[in-house]
Coordinates of C-alpha atoms in Angstrom, one line a residue:
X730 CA 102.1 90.1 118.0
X731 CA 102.9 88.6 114.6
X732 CA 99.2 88.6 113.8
X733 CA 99.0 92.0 114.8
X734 CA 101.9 93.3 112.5
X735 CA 100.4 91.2 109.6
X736 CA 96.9 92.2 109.5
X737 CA 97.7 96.6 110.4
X738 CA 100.0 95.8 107.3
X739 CA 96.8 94.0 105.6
X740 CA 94.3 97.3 106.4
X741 CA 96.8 100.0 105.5
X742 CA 97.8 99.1 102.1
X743 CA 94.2 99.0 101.3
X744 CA 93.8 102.4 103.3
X745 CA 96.3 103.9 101.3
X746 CA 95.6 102.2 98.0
X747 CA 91.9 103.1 98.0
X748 CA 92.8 106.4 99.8
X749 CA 94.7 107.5 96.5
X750 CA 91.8 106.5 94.3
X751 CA 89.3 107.9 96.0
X752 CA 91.3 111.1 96.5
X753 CA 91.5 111.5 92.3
X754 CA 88.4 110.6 92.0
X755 CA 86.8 112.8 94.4
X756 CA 89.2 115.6 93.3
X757 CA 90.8 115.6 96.9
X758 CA 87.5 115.9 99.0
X759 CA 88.2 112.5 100.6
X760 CA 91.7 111.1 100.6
X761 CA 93.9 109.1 102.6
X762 CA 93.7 111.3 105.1
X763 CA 90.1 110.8 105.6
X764 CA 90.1 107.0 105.1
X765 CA 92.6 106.4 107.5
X766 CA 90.9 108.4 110.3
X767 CA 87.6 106.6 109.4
X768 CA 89.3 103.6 109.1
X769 CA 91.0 103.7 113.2
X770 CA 87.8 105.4 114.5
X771 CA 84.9 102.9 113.0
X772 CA 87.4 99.9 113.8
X773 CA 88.0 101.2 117.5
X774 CA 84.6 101.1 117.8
X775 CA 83.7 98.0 116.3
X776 CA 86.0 96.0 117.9
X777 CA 85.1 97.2 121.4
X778 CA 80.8 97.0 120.9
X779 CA 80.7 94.3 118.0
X780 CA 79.2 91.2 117.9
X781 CA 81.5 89.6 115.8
X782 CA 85.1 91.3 116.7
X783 CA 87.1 88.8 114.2
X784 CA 85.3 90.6 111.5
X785 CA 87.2 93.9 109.7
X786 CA 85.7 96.7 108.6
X787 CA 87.3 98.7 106.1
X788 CA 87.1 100.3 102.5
X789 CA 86.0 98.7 99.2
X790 CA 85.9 98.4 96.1
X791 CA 81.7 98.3 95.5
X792 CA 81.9 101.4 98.2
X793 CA 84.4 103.1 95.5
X794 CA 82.2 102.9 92.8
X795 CA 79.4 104.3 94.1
X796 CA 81.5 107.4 95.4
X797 CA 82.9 108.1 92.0
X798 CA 78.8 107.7 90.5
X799 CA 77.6 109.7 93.3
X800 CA 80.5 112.5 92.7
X801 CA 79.9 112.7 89.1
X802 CA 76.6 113.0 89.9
X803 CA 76.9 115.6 92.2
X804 CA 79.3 117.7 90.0
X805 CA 76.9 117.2 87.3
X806 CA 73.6 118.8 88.7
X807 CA 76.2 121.8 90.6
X808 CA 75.4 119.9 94.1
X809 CA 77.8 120.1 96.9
X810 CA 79.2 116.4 97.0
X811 CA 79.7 116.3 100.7
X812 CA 76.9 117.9 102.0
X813 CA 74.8 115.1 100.0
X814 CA 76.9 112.4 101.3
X815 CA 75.7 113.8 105.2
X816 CA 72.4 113.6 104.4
X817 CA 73.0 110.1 102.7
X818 CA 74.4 109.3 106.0
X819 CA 70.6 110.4 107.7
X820 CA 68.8 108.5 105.8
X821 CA 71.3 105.1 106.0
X822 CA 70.8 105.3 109.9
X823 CA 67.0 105.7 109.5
X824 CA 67.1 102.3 106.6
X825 CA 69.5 100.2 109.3
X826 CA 67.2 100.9 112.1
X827 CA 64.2 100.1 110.1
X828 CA 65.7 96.8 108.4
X829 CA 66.9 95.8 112.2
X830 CA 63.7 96.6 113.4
X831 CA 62.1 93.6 111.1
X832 CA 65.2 91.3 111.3
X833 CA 65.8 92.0 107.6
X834 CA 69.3 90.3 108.0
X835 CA 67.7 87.2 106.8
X836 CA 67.4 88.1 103.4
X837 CA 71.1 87.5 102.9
X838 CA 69.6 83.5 102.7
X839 CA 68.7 84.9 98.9
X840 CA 71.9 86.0 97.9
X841 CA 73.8 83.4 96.0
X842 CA 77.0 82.1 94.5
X843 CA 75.1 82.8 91.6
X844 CA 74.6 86.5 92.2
X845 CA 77.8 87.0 94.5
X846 CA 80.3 86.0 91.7
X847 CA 79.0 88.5 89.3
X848 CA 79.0 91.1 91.9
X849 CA 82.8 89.9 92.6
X850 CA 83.8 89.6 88.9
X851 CA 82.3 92.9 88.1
X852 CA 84.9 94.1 91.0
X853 CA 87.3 92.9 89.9
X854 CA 87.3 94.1 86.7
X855 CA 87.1 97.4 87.4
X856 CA 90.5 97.1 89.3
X857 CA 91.7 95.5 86.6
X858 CA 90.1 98.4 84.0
X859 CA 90.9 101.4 86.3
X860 CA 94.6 100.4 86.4
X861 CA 95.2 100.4 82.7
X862 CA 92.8 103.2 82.2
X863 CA 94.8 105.2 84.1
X864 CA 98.2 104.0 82.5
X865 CA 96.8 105.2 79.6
X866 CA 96.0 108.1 81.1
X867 CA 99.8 109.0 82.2
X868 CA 100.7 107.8 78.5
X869 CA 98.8 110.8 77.3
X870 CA 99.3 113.6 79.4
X871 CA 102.9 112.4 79.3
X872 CA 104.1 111.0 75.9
X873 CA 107.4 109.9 74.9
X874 CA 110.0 112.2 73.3
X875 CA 113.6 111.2 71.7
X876 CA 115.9 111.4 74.2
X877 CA 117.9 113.2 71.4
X878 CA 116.7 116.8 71.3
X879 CA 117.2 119.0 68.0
X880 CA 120.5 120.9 69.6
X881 CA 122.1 117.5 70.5
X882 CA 121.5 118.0 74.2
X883 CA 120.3 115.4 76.2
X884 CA 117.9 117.2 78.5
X885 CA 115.8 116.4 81.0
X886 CA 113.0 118.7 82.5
X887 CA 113.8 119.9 86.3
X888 CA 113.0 122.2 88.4
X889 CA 116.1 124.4 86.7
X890 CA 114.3 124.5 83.2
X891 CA 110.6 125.7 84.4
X892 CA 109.2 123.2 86.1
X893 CA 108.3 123.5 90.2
X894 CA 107.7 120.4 91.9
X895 CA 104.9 121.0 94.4
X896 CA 104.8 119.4 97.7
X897 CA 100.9 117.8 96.7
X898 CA 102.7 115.7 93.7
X899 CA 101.7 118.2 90.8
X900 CA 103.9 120.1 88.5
X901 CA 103.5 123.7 87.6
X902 CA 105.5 125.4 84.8
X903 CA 105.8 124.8 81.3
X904 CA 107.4 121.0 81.7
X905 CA 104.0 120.8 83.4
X906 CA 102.2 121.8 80.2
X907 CA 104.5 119.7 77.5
X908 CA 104.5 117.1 79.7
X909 CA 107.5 114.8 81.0
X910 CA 109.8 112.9 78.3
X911 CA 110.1 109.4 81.0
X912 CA 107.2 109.8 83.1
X913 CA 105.1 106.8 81.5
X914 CA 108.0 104.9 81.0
X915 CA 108.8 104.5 84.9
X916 CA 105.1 104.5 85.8
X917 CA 104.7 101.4 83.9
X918 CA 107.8 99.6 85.1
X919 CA 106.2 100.6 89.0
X920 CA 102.8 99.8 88.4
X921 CA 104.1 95.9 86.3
X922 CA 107.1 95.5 89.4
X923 CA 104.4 95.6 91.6
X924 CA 102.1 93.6 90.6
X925 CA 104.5 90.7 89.7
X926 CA 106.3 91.4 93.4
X927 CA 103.2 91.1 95.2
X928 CA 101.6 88.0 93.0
X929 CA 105.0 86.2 93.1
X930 CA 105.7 86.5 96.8
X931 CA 102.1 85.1 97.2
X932 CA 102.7 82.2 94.5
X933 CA 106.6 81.7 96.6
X934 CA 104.2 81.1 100.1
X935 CA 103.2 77.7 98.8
X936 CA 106.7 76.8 97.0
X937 CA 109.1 74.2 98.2
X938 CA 111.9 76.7 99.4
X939 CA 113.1 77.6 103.3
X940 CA 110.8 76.1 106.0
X941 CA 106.9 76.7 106.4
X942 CA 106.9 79.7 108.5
X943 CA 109.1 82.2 106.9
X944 CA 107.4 81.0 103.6
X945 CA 104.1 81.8 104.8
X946 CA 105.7 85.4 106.5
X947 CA 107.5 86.4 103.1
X948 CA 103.9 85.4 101.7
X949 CA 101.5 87.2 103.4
X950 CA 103.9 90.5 103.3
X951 CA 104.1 90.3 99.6
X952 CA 102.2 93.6 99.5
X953 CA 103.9 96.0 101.7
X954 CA 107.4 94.3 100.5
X955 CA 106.4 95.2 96.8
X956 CA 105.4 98.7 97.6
X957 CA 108.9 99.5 99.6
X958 CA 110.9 97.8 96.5
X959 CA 109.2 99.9 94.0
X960 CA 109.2 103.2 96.4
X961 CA 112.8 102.5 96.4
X962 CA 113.4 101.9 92.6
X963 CA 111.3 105.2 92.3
X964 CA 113.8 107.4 94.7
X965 CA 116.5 106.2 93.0
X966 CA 115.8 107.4 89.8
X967 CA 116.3 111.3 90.4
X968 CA 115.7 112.6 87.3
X969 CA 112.1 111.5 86.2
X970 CA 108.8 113.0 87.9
X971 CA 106.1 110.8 89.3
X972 CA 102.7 111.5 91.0
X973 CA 103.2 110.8 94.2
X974 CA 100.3 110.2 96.8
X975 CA 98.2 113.3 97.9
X976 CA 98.7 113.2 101.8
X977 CA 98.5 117.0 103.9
X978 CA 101.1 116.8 106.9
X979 CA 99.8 116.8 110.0
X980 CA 96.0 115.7 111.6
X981 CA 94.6 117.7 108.2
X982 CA 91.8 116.9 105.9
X983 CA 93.2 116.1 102.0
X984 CA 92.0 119.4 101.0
X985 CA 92.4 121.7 103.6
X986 CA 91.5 124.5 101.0
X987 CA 88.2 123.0 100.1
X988 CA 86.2 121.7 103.4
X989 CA 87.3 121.1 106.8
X990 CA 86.6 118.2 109.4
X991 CA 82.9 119.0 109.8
X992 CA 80.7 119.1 107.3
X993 CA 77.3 121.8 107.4
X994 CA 74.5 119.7 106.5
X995 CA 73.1 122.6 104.8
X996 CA 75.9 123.3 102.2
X997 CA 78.4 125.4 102.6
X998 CA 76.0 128.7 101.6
X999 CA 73.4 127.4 103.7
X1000 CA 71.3 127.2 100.0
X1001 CA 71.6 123.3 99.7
X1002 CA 68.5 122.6 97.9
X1003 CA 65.0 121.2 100.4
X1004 CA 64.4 118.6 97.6
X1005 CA 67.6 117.0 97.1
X1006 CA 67.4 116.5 100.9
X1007 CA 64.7 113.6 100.8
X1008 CA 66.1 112.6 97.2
X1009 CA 69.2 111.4 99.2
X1010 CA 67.3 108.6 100.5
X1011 CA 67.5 106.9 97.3
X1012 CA 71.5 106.8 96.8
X1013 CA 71.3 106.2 100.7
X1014 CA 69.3 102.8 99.8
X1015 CA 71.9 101.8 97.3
X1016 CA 74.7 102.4 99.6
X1017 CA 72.9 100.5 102.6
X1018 CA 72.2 97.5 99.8
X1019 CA 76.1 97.2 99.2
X1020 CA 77.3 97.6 102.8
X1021 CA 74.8 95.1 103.5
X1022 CA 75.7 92.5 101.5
X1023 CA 79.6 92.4 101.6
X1024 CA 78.7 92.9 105.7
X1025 CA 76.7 89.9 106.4
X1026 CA 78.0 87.5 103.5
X1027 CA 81.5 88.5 105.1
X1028 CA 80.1 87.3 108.6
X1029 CA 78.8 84.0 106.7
X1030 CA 82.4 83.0 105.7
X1031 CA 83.9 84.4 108.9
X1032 CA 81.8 81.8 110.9
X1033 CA 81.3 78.8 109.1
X1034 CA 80.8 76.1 111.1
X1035 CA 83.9 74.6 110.0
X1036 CA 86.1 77.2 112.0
X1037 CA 84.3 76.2 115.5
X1038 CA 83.5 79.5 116.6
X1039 CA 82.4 79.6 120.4
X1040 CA 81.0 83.2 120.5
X1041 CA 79.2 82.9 117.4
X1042 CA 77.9 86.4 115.3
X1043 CA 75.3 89.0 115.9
X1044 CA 74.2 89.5 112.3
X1045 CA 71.9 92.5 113.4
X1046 CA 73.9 94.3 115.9
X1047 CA 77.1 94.5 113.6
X1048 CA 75.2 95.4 110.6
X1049 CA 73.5 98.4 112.6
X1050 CA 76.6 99.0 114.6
X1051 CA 78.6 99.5 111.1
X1052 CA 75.6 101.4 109.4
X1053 CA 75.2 103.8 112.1
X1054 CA 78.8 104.3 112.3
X1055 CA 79.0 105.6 108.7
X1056 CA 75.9 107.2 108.5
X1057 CA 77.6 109.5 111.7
X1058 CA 81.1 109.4 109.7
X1059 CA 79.3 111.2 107.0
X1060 CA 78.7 114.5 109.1
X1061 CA 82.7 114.5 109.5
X1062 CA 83.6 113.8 105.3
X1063 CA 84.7 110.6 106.5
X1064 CA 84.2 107.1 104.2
X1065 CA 81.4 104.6 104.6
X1066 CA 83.0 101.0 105.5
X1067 CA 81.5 98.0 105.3
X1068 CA 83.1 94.4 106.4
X1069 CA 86.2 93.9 104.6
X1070 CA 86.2 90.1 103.6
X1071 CA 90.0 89.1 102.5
X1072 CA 91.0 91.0 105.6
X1073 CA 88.4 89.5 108.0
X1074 CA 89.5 86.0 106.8
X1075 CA 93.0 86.6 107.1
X1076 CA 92.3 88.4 110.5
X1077 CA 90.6 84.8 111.3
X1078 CA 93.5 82.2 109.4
X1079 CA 95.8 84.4 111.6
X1080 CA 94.4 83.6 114.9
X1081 CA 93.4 79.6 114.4
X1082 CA 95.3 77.6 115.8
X1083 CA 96.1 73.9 114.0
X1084 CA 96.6 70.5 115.8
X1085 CA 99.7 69.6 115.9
X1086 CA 99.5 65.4 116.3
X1087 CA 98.4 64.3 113.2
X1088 CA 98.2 61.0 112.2
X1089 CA 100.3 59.8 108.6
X1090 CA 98.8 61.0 105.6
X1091 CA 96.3 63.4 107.3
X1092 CA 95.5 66.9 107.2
X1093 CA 95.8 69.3 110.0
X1094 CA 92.4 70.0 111.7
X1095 CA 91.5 73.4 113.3
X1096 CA 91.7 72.9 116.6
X1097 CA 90.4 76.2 117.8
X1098 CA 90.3 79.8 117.1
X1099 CA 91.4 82.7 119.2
X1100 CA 88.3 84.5 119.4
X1101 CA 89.1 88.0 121.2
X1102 CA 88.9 91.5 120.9
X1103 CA 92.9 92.6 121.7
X1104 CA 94.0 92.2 117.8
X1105 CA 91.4 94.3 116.1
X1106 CA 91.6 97.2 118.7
X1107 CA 95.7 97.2 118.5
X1108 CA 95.2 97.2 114.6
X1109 CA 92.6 99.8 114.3
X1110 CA 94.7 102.0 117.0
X1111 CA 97.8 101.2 114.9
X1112 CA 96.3 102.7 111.7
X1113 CA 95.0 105.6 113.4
X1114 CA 98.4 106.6 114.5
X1115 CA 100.2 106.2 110.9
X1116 CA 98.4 109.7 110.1
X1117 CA 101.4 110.7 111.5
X1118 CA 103.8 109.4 109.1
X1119 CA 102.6 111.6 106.1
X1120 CA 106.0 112.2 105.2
X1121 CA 106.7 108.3 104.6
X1122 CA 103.1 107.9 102.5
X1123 CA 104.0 111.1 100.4
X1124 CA 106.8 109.2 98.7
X1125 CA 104.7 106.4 97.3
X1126 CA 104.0 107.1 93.6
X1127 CA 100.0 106.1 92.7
X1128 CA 102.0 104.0 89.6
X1129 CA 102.6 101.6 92.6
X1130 CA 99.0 101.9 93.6
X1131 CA 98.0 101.2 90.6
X1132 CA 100.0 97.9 91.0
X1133 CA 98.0 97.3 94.0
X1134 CA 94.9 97.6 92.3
X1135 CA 95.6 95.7 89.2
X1136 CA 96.9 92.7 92.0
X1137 CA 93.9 92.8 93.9
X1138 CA 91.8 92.5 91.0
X1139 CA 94.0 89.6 89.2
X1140 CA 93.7 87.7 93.3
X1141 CA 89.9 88.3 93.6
X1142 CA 89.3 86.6 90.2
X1143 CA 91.3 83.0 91.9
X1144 CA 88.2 82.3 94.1
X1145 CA 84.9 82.8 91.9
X1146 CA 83.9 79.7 90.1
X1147 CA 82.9 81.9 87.1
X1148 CA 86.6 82.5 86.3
X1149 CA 87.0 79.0 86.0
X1150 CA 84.2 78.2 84.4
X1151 CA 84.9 80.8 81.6
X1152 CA 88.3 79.6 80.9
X1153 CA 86.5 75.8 80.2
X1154 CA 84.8 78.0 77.5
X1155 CA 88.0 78.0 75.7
X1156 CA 88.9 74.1 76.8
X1157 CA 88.1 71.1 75.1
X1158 CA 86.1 68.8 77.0
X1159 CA 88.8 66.1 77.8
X1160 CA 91.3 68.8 79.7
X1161 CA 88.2 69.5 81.8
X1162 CA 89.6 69.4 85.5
X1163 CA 87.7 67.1 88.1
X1164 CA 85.0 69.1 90.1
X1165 CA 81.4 68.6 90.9
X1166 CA 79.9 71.0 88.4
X1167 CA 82.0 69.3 85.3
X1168 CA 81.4 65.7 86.4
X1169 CA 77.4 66.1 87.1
X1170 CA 76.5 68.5 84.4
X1171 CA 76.4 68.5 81.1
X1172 CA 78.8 70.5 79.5
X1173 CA 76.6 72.6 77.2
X1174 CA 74.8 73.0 80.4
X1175 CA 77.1 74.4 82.1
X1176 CA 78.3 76.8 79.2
X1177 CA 74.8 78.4 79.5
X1178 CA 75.3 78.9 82.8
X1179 CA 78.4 80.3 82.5
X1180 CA 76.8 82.8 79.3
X1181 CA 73.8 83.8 81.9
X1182 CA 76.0 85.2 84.2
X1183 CA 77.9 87.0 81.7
X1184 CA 75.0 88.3 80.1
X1185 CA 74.4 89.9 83.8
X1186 CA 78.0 91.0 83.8
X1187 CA 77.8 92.8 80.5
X1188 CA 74.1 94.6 81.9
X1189 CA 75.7 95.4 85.0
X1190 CA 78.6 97.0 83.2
X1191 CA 76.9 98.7 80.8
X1192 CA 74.9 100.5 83.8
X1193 CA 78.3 101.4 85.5
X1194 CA 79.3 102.8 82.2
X1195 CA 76.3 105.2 81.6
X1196 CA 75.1 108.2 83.8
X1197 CA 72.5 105.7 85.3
X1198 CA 75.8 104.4 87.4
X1199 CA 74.1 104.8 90.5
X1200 CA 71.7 102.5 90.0
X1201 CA 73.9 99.5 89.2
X1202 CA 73.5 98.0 92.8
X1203 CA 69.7 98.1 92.0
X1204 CA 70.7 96.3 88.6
X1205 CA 72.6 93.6 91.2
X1206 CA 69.6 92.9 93.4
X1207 CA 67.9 92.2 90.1
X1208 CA 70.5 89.1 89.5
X1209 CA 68.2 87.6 92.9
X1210 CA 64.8 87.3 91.4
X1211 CA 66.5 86.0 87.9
X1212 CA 68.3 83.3 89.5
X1213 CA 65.0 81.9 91.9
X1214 CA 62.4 82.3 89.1
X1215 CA 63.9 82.0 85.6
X1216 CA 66.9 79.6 86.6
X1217 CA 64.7 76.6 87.9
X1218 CA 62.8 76.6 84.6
X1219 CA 66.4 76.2 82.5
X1220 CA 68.0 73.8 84.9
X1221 CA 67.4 71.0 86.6
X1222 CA 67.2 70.9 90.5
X1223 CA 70.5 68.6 90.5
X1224 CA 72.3 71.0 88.0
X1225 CA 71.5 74.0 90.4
X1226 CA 73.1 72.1 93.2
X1227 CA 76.4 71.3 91.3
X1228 CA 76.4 75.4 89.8
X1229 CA 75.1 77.7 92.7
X1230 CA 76.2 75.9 95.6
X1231 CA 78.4 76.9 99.0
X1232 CA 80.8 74.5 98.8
X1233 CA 83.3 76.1 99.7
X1234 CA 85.4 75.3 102.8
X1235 CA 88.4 76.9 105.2
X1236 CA 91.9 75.1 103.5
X1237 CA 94.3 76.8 106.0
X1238 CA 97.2 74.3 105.1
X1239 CA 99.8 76.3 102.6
X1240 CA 100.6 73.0 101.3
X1241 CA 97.1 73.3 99.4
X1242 CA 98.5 75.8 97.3
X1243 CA 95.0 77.9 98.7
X1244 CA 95.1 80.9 100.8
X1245 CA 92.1 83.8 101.9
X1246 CA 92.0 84.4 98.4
X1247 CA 90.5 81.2 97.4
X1248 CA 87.2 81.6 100.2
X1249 CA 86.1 84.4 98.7
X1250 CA 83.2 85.3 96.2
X1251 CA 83.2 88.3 97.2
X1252 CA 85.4 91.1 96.1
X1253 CA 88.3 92.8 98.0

């Protein structure tokens, strides 16, 4: 049952987090509301006709992206945003069945450390980006003031001097217009609290204090603890207006004003344009290319050989299973998932089970893993019914969101090699720490390594950035060919081995000072 608690808690702050962001971004057509819904339904069925039921699906941050490209896009060219995403969704089912068809699964053999670290890095940076971004944002629609006004009053803008607090966490009135004297203040102090709530309650899992299990319970809830301290803090201070989180009450869409639970595949005029109907098949490609890859390269990590698995993985039914599933989502408004790899793995760490007679001076070994279906469905049922607790989600302010987001970006940059390999950038050689890659190669070697990927960093960025952003998972699959044909003519065969290989194994002992965080190359 602890499992159970710990990972719904591990998909609903996600679900809310990127629930909130999607809902600004998307101008309220998709929200929480929509995510969570997607979130119980695709996991109910997942769990009860996948392959590999230890696996999570859920929302991500390569899925975000490409909403936000596809909805500026959209907006753009005057296109009904929704109505594209359903025929998005056609074309994904028609790609799945096609790639299934030929057993195209095995083309995740191709996909690297090399490649997978820049896709993670790029990730994570844009968490990290899109939290201060919008700081800045609150700074400028809401800038500071003297406290001291020019008749000696101390005022503060309420609902009794203009201002009308409306239930969807906007102001209207003229402290609306001027903008609120503490606003940015407190956002800052919600957004920093959480992050440095949430990263220290992960650091305090591996500290010396209180016995292993309530270290490793205080640990793994660091994120909802954070977000009740700072909703808390927030609720207490009275006089200072935050945005709160966008959620309708009741089983409602975000928007109920804009679109309802079915979408009409031919726009809402019936006038959606014939061409744009086959165009879709393009974005519907880049879409399938990112599901795919977080998907199986998720399964690879969830099933090493390592963990002992019995049941083993269906690589093709779970990716059609999950692809089919959004393409049908898509009819409703309803988000794409894809497998959700920090969850999965914690969803796994939860359910192994460690020997318990070890000899002096060794390691626990897994001794087997509970492989089972009850967890996943109780979780994805468990989600699904905290629709009903709008009233609850409406008093999280997206400053603690935001929080979120900048500590999932900070935690997905502790497993990719890359991070460490740019810090040696700035290291002399003799504080160099003892790994493979530093003992084996050459360190101007492996400085050009590091400057190739962050050449394909800086190209994938700069595609993000520009009105090309769709095509940045094309720009991705790009990083394959480079690293098979023009890598093996810089380095030698041993020096690929040390710098692109899988060495990365399951540490599930907290006295490792390691945790889900450290498997991954792939982002949250």
């Amino acid at each position: 049952m602890a499992a159970v608690i710990f990972i719904y808690f591990a998909a609903l702050s996600p679900a809310i987090t990127f629930g909130g962001l999607l809902g600004e971004k998307t101008e309220g057509l998709i929200g929480v509301s929509e995510l969570i819904v997607s979130t119980a339904v695709q996991g109910v069925v997942f769990c009860l006709l996948g392959a590999q039921p230890l696996l999570v699906v859920g929302f991500s941050g390569p899925l975000l992206v490409f909403e936000e490209a596809f909805y500026n896009f959209c907006k753009g060219n005057d296109i009904e945003y929704l109505t594209g995403r359903t025929w998005i969704g056609f074309w994904l089912i028609i790609i799945v069945v096609i790639i299934v068809a030929f057993e195209g699964s095995f083309l995740v053999r191709f996909v690297s450390r090399f490649t997978q670290e820049i896709f993670s890095f790029l990730i994570s940076l844009i968490f990290i980006y899109e939290t201060f971004f919008k700081l800045a944002m609150t700074f400028r629609d809401h800038p500071l003031r003297r406290c001291s006004l020019s008749n000696g009053s101390n005022e503060t803008p309420s609902a009794e001097n203009g201002s009308l607090l409306l239930s969807n966490g906007t102001l209207a009135g003229k402290a609306s217009a001027s903008g609120e004297p503490n606003t940015a203040l407190l956002s800052l102090v919600l957004m920093a609290g959480t992050f440095f709530i949430a990263f220290y309650l992960r650091k305090f899992k591996n500290s010396a204090f209180f016995p292993g299990r309530l270290r490793r319970i205080i640990g793994d809830f660091g994120v909802p603890i954070a977000i009740l301290i700072m909703v808390l803090v927030d609720y207490s201070v009275e006089d200072t207006y935050t945005q709160k989180l966008s959620v309708p009450k009741g089983f409602s869409v975000t928007s109920p004003e804009k679109r309802g639970w079915i979408i009409n595949p031919l726009g809402s005029n019936g006038q959606f344009p014939v061409w744009m109907m086959f165009a879709c098949c393009l974005p519907a490609l880049l879409v399938f290319i990112l599901i795919f890859m977080e998907t199986q390269i998720t399964t690879l990590i969830v099933s090493k050989k390592e963990r002992m698995l019995v049941k083993g993985s269906g690589f093709h039914l779970d990716l059609l299973l999950i692809v089919v599933l959004g393409g049908t989502a898509a009819m409703f408004g309803l988000p794409w998932l894809a497998g959700a790899t920090v969850r999965s793995v914690t969803h796994v760490n939860a359910l192994t089970v460690m020997s318990k007679a070890v000899a002096p001076g060794d390691k626990p070994r897994i001794q087997e893993v509970k492989e089972q279906r009850v967890t996943g469905l109780l979780v994805a049922v468990m989600v699904g019914m905290s629709i009903v607790i709008g009233d609850l989600l409406r008093q999280i302010p997206l400053a603690v969101l935001f929080g979120i987001f900048l500590y999932m970006g900070v935690m997905s940059l502790n497993g990719i090699q890359l991070t460490e390999r740019m810090m040696l950038l700035l290291m002399p050689p003799k504080y160099h720490p003892d790994h493979t890659y530093v003992r084996k190669v050459r360190t101007l070697r492996m400085h050009l390594f590091t400057c190739i990927q962050l050449v394909c960093l800086a190209s994938l960025w700069a595609v993000k950035s520009t009105q090309a952003s769709l095509a940045f998972p094309f720009i991705l699959i790009l990083t394959i060919p480079v690293k098979m044909f023009l890598l093996p003519r810089i380095f030698s065969t041993r020096e690929m081995a040390c710098l692109d290989s899988e060495d990365a194994e399951p540490k599930l002992d907290e006295r490792e000072c390691l945790d889900e965080y450290s498997e991954m190359q792939m982002p949250v």
